[in-house]
Short mmCIF file of C-alpha atoms in Angstrom, two decimals:
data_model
loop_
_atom_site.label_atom_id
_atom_site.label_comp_id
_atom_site.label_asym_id
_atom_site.label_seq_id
_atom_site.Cartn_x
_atom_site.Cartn_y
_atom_site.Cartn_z
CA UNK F 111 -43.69 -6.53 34.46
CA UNK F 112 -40.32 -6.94 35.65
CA UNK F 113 -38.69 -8.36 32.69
CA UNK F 114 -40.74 -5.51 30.47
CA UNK F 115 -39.19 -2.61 33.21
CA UNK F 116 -35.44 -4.43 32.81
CA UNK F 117 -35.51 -4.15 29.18
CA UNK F 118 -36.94 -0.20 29.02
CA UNK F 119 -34.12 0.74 31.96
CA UNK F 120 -31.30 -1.12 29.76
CA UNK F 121 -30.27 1.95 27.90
CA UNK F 122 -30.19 4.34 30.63
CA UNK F 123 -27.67 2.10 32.05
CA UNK F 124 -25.01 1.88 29.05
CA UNK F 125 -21.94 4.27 30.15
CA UNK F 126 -21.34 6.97 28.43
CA UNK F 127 -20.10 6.63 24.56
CA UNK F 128 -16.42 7.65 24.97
CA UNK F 129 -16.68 5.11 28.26
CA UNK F 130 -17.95 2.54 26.36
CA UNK F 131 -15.50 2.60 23.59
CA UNK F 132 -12.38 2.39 26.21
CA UNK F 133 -14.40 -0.34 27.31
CA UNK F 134 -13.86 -2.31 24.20
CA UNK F 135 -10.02 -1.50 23.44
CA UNK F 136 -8.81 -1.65 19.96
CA UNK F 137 -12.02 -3.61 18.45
CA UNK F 138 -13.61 0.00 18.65
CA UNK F 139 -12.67 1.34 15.18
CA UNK F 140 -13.44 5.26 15.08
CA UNK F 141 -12.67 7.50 12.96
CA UNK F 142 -9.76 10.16 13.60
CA UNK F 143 -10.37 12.97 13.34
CA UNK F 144 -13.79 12.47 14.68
CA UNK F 145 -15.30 15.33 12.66
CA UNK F 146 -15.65 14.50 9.44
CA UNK F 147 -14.48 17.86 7.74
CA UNK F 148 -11.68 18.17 10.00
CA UNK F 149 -10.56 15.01 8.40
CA UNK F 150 -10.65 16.56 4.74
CA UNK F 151 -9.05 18.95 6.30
CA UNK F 152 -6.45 17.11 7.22
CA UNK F 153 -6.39 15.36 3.94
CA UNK F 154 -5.96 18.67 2.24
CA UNK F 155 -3.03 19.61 4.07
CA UNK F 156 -1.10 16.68 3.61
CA UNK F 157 -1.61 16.64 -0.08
CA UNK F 158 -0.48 20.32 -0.40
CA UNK F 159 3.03 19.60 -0.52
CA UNK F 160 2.46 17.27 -3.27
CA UNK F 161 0.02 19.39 -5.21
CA UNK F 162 3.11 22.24 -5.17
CA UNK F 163 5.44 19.73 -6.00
CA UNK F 164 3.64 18.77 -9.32
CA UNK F 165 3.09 22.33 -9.94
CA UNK F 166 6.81 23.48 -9.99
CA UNK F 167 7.68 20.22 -12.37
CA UNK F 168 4.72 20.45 -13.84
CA UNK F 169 4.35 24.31 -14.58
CA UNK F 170 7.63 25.73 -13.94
CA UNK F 171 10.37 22.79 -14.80
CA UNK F 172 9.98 20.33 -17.49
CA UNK F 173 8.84 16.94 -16.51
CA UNK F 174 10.88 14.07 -16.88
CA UNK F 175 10.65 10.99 -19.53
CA UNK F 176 10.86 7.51 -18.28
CA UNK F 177 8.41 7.21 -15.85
CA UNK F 178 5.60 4.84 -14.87
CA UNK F 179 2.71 7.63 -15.78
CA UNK F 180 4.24 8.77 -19.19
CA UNK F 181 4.63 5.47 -19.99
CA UNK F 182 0.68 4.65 -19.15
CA UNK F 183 -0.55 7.68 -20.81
CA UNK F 184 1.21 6.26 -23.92
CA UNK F 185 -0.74 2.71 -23.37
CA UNK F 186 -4.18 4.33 -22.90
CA UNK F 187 -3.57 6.57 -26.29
CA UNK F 188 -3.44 3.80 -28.24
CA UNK F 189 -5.77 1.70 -26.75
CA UNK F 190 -9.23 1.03 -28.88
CA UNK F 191 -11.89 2.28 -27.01
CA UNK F 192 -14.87 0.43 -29.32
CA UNK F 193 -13.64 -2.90 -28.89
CA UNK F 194 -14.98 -5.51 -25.90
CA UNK F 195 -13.20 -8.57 -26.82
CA UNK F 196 -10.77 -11.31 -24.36
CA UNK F 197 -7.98 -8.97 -25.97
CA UNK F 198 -9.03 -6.06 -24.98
CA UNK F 199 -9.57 -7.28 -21.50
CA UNK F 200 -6.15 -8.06 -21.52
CA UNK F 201 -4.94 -4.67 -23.10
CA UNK F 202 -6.83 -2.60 -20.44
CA UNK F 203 -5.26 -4.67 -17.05
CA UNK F 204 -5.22 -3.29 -14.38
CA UNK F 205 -8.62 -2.04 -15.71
CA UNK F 206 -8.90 0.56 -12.50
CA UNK F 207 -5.86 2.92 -13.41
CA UNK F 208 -6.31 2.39 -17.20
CA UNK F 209 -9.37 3.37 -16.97
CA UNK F 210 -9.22 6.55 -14.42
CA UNK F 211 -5.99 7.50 -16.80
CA UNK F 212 -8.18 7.33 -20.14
CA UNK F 213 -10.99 9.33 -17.90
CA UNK F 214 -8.26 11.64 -16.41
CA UNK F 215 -8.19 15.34 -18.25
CA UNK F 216 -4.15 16.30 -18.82
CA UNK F 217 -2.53 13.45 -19.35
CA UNK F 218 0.90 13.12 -16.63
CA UNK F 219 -0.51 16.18 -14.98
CA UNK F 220 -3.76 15.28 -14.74
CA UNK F 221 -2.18 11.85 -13.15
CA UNK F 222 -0.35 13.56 -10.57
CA UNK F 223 -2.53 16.01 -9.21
CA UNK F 224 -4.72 13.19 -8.96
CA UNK F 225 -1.99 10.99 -6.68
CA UNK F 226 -0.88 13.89 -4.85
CA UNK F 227 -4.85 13.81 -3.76
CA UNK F 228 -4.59 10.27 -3.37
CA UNK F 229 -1.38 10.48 -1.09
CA UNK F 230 -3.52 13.07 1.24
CA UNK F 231 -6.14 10.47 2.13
CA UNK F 232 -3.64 8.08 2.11
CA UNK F 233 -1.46 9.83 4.88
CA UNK F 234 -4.45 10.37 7.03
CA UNK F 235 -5.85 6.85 6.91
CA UNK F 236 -2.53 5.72 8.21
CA UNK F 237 -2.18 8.52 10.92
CA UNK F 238 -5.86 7.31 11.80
CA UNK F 239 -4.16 3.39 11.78
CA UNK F 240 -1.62 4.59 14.56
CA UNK F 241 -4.10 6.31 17.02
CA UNK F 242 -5.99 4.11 16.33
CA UNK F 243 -3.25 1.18 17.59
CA UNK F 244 -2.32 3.83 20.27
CA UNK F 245 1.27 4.24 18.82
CA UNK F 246 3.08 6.87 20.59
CA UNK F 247 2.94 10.34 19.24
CA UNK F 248 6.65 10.54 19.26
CA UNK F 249 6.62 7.41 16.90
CA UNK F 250 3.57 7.89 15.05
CA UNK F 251 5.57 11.27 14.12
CA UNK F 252 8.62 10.09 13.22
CA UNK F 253 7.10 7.12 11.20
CA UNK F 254 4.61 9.75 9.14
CA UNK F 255 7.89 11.86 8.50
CA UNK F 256 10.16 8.62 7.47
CA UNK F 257 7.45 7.56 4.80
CA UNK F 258 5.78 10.89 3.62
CA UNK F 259 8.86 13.47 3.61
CA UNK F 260 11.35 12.19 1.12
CA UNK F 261 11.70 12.00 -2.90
CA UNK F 262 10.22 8.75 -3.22
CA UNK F 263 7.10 8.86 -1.77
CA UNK F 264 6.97 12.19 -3.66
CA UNK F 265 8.08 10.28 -6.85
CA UNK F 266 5.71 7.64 -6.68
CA UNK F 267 3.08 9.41 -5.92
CA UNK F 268 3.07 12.13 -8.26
CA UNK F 269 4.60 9.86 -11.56
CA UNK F 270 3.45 6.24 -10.86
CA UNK F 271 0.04 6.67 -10.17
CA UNK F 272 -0.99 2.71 -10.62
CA UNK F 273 1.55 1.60 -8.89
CA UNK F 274 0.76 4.54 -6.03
CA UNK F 275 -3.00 3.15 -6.03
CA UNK F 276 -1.81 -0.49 -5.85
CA UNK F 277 0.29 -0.07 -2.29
CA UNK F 278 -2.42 1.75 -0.97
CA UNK F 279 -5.18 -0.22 -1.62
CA UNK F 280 -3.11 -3.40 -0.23
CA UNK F 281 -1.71 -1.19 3.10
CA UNK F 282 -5.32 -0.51 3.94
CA UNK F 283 -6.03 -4.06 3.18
CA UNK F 284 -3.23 -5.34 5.40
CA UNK F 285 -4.77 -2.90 8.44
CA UNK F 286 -7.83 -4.12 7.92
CA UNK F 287 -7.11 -7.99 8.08
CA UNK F 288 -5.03 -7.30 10.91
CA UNK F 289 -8.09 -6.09 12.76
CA UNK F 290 -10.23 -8.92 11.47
CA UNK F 291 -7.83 -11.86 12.28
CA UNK F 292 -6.83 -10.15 15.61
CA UNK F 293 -9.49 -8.35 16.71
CA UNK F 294 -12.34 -10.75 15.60
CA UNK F 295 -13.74 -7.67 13.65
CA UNK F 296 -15.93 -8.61 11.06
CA UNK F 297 -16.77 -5.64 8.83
CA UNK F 298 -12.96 -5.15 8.48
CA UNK F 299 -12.76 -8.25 7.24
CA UNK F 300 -14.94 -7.70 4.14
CA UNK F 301 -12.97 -4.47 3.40
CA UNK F 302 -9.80 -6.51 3.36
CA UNK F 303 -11.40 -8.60 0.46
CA UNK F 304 -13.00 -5.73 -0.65
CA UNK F 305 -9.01 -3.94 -0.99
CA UNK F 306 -7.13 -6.78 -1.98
CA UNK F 307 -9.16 -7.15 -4.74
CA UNK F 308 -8.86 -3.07 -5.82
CA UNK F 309 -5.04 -3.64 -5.08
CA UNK F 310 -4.83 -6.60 -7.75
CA UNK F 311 -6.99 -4.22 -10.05
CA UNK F 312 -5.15 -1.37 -9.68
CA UNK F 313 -1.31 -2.42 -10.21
CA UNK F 314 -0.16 -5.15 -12.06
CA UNK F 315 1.90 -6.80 -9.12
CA UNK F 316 -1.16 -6.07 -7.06
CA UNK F 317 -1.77 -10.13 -7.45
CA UNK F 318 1.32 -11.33 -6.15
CA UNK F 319 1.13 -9.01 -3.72
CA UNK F 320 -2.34 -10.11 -2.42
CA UNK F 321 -1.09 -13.87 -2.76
CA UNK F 322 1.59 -13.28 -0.16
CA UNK F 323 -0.22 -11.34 1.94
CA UNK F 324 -2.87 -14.71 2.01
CA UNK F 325 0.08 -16.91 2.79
CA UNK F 326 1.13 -14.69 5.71
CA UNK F 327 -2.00 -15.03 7.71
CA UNK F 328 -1.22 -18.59 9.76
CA UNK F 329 1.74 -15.72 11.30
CA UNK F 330 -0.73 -13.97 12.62
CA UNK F 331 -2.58 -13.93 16.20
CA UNK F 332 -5.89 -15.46 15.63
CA UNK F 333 -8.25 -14.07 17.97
CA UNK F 334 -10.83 -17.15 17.14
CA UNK F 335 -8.04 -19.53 18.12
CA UNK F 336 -9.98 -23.32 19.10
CA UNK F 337 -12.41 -22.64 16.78
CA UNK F 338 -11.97 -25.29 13.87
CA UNK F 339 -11.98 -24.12 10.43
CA UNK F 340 -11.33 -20.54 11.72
CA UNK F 341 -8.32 -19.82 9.26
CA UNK F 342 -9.49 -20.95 6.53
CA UNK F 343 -12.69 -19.14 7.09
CA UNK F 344 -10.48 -16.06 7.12
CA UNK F 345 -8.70 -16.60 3.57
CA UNK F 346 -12.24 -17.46 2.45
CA UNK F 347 -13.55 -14.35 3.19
CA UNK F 348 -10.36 -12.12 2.59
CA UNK F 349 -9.39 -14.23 -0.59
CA UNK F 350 -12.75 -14.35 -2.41
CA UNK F 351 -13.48 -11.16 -4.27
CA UNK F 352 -9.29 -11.07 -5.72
CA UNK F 353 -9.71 -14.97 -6.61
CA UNK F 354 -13.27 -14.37 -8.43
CA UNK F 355 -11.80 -11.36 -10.30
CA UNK F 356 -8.40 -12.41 -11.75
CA UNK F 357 -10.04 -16.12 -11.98
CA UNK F 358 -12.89 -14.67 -13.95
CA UNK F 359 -10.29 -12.99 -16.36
CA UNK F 360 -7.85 -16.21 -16.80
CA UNK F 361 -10.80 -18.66 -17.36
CA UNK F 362 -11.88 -16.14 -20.37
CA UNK F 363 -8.17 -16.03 -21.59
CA UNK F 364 -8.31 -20.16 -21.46
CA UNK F 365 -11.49 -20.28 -23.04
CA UNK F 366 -10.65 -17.80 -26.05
CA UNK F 367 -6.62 -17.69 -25.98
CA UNK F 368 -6.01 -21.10 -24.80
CA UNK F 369 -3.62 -19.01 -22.75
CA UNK F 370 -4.93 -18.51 -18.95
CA UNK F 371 -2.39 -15.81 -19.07
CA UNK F 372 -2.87 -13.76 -21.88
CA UNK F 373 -0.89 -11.71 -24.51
CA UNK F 374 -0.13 -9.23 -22.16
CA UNK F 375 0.71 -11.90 -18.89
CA UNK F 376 3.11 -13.71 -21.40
CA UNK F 377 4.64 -9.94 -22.84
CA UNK F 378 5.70 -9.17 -19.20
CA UNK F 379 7.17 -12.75 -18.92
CA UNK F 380 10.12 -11.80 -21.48
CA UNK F 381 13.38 -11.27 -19.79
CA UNK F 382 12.68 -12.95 -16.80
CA UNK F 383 15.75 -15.15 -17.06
CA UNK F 384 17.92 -12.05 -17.58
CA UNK F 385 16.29 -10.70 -14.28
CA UNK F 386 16.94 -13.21 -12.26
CA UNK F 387 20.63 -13.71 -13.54
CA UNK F 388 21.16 -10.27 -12.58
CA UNK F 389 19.62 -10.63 -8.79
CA UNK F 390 23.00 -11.84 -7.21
CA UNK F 391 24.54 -8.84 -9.08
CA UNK F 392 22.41 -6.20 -7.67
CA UNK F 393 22.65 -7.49 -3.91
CA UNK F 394 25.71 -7.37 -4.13
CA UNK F 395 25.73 -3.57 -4.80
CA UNK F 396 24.47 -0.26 -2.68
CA UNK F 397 21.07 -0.43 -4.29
CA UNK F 398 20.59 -4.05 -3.44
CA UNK F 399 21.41 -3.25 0.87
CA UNK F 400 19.14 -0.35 0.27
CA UNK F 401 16.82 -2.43 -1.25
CA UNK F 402 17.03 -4.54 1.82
CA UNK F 403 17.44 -2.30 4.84
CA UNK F 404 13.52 -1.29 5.38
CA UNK F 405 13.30 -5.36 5.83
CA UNK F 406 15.48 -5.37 8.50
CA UNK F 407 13.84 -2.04 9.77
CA UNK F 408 10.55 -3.95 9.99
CA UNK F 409 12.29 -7.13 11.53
CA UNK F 410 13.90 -5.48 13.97
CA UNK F 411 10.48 -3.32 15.26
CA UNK F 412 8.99 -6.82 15.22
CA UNK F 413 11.97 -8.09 17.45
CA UNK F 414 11.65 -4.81 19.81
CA UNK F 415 7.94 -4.97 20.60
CA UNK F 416 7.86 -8.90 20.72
CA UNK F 417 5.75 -9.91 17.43
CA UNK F 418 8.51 -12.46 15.77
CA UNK F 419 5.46 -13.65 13.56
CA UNK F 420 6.07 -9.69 11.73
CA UNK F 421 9.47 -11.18 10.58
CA UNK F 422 8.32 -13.98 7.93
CA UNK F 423 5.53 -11.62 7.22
CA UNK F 424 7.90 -8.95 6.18
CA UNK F 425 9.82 -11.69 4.63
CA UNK F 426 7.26 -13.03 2.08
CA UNK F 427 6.46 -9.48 1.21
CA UNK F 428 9.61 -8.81 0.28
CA UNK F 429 9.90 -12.02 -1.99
CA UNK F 430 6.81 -11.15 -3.34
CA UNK F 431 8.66 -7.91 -4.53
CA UNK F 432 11.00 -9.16 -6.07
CA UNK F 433 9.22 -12.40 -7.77
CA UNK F 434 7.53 -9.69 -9.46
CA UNK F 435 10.52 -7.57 -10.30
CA UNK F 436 11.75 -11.19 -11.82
CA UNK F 437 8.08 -11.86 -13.82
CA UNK F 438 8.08 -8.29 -15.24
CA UNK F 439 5.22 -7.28 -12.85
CA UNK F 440 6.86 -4.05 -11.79
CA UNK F 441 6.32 -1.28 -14.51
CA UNK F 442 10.46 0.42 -15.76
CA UNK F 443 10.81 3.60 -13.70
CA UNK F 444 9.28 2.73 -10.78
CA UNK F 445 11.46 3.24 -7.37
CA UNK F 446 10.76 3.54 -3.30
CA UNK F 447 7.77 -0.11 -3.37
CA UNK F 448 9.72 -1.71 -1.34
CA UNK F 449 10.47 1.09 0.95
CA UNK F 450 6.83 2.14 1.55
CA UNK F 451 5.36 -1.50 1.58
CA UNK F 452 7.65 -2.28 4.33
CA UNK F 453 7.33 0.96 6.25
CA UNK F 454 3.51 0.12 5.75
CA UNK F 455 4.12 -3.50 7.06
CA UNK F 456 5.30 -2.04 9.94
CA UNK F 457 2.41 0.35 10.79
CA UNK F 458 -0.35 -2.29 10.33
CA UNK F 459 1.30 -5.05 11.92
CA UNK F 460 3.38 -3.60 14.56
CA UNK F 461 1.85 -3.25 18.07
CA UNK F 462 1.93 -0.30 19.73
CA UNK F 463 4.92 -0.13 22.43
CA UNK F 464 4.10 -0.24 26.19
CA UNK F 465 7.28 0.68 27.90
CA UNK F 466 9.14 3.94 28.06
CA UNK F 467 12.55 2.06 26.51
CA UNK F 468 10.98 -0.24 23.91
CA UNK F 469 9.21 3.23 22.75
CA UNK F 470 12.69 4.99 22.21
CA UNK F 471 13.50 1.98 20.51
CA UNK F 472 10.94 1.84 18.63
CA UNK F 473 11.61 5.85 18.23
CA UNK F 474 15.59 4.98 16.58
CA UNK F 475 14.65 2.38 14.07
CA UNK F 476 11.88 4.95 12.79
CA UNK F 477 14.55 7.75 12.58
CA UNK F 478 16.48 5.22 10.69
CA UNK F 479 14.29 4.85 7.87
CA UNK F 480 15.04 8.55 7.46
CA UNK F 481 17.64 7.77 6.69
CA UNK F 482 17.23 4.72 4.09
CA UNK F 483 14.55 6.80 2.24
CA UNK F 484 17.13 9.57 1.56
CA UNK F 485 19.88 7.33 0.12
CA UNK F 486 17.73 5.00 -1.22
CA UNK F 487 16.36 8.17 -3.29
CA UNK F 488 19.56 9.53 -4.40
CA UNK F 489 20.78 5.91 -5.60
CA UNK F 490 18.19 5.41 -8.02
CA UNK F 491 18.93 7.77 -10.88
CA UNK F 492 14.99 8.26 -11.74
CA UNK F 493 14.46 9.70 -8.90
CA UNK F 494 17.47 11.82 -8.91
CA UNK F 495 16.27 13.08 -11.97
CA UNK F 496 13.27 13.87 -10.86
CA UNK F 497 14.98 15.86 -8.28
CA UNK F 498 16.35 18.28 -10.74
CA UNK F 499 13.60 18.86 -12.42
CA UNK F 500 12.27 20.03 -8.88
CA UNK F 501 15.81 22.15 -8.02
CA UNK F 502 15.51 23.42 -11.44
CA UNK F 503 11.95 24.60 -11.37
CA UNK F 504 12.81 26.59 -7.44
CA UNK F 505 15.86 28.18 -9.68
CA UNK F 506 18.59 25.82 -7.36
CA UNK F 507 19.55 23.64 -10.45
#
């Protein structure tokens, strides 16, 4: 009787809900908002400015050539829809965007009302991240205005959708194998593998990304540390779903090509050389230091808050960047990956300052990026162009 009168009082003696979640510190993933239309709310709002944006270029202005979605509109017209062969498969990679562009009604404009959607949810998964991690509000601010409110993020989002999808799809993955290899929490684990895998799917450098991001887990803090075969459990489990998907498609390209690459893999390999010749070149110019100042942004909020391991994190990332720049990964027109990937970085990897001064810190590198997103925007003529369309369309061209 008194084990049967424990077990029926048990409930009645579990503290309250938002007790029990304080209780259990950042493991406790909840939603934020809580309500669930508040948060499409939210998400509505923050796409707004990006759904006017698209309508001045889109309605008022003239759009510009050149870009990453008028060049994959051209790639799905003249793709062959009633074919199913290893070719195909090839001519359809990343199959995700190819196929929600060929499914997509307008063409560009259909493309960027759909990422200016896309950059809503986005924004208010990564405000969630930061309450989440209990940043500040000061630098959770500051750190939503230094990635959202500048022409890149508008640029990518609203004319290089795949490449758009791509760094979201491997940001959430990177929060969510933070909180698995950290945490210990399981579930977000499987939606690590579960984004990596959409990332690689989505964006052609998706895969390198992914790769690096694999490589950069003995950095972190393993919450499971003792335990033997606890790392490599984790790139099991995170690695799995991107390995079986892009190993699934090379094995067929072996099989049929006798190429585990492809037509299309060895297409993007032409002009690597000439790429890499010209690396030294463009570090040694202004786009090259803008190129590299959100990597010292991220070191240096690694070096404030005390988590060196963010550093060769960062690092690799930003190698991986540019390995694919090199290897033809990156589609021509693209601008601001590196600048949101890092800023990204820094939000799912960064922990939360405790102390008044490393806050403020925290607070000035944050404003800095400000900064770098601004003149990295108006050095990279695509962008600038872009701009004028915009000034022309509000009659200030």
């Amino acid at each position: 009787m008194a084990l049967l009168t424990s077990t029926t009082e048990a409930p009645a003696m579990r503290p309250p809900r938002h007790l029990a979640a304080t209780s259990r510190g950042r493991s406790q993933i909840d939603p934020y908002p809580r309500r669930r239309g508040i948060r499409w709310l939210v998400r509505a709002l923050y796409s707004l400015p990006f759904l006017v944006a698209t309508a001045l270029v889109y309605g008022v202005g003239t759009p510009i050539d050149g870009t990453p979605n008028a060049a994959l509109v051209e790639r799905v017209s003249l793709i062959d829809w009633t074919r199913a062969d290893v070719v195909w498969l090839g001519e359809i990679y990343p199959p995700i965007t190819t196929l929600i562009a060929a499914l997509t009604p307008g063409g560009r404009l259909g493309l960027a009302v759909l990422g200016s959607l896309v950059a809503g949810v986005f924004l208010q998964k990564l405000g969630e991240i930061m309450v989440q991690r209990r940043f500040h509000r000061s630098t959770s601010n500051i750190l939503m205005i230094a990635l959202a409110a500048n022409p890149l993020f508008f640029y990518t989002a609203t004319e290089n959708f795949a490449g758009f999808v791509g760094l979201i799809f491997f940001g959430l993955g990177i929060a969510d194998i933070v909180r698995f290899v950290t945490w210990g929490n399981t579930q977000s684990g499987f939606r690590a593998g579960i984004f990596f895998a959409l990332s690689t799917l989505s964006d052609t450098s998706g895969l390198l990304y992914v790769l690096t991001a694999l490589a950069a887990v003995p950095f972190l803090v393993l919450k499971r540390r003792g335990q033997a075969g606890a790392r490599a459990s984790v790139l099991l489990v995170v690695a799995y779903p991107t390995l079986a998907a892009i190993g699934a498609l090379m094995l067929l390209n072996l099989v049929f090509l006798h190429n585990p690459l492809g037509e299309v893999g060895v297409g993007m390999l032409d002009g690597a050389d000439g790429r890499l010749a010209g690396l030294p070149a463009l570090f040694a110019s202004l786009t090259g230091w803008l190129l590299l100042a959100p990597v010292v942004s991220a070191w240096l909020s690694g070096v404030i808050v005390g988590r060196w391991k963010a550093i060769p994190v960062a690092s690799l990332v930003f190698v991986a960047i540019l390995v694919a720049f090199v290897a033809g990964l990156i589609a021509p027109g693209s601008a601001g990956n590196t600048f949101i990937m890092m800023t990204v970085l820094a939000i799912a990897l960064i922990p939360a300052a405790k102390q008044r001064g490393t806050t403020a810190l925290l607070n000035v590198v944050a404003v800095a990026q400000v900064a770098i997103a601004w003149l990295a925007a108006f050095d990279r003529p695509i962008v600038v162009e872009w701009m004028s369309a915009l000034w022309s369309a509000l009659g200030l061209g």
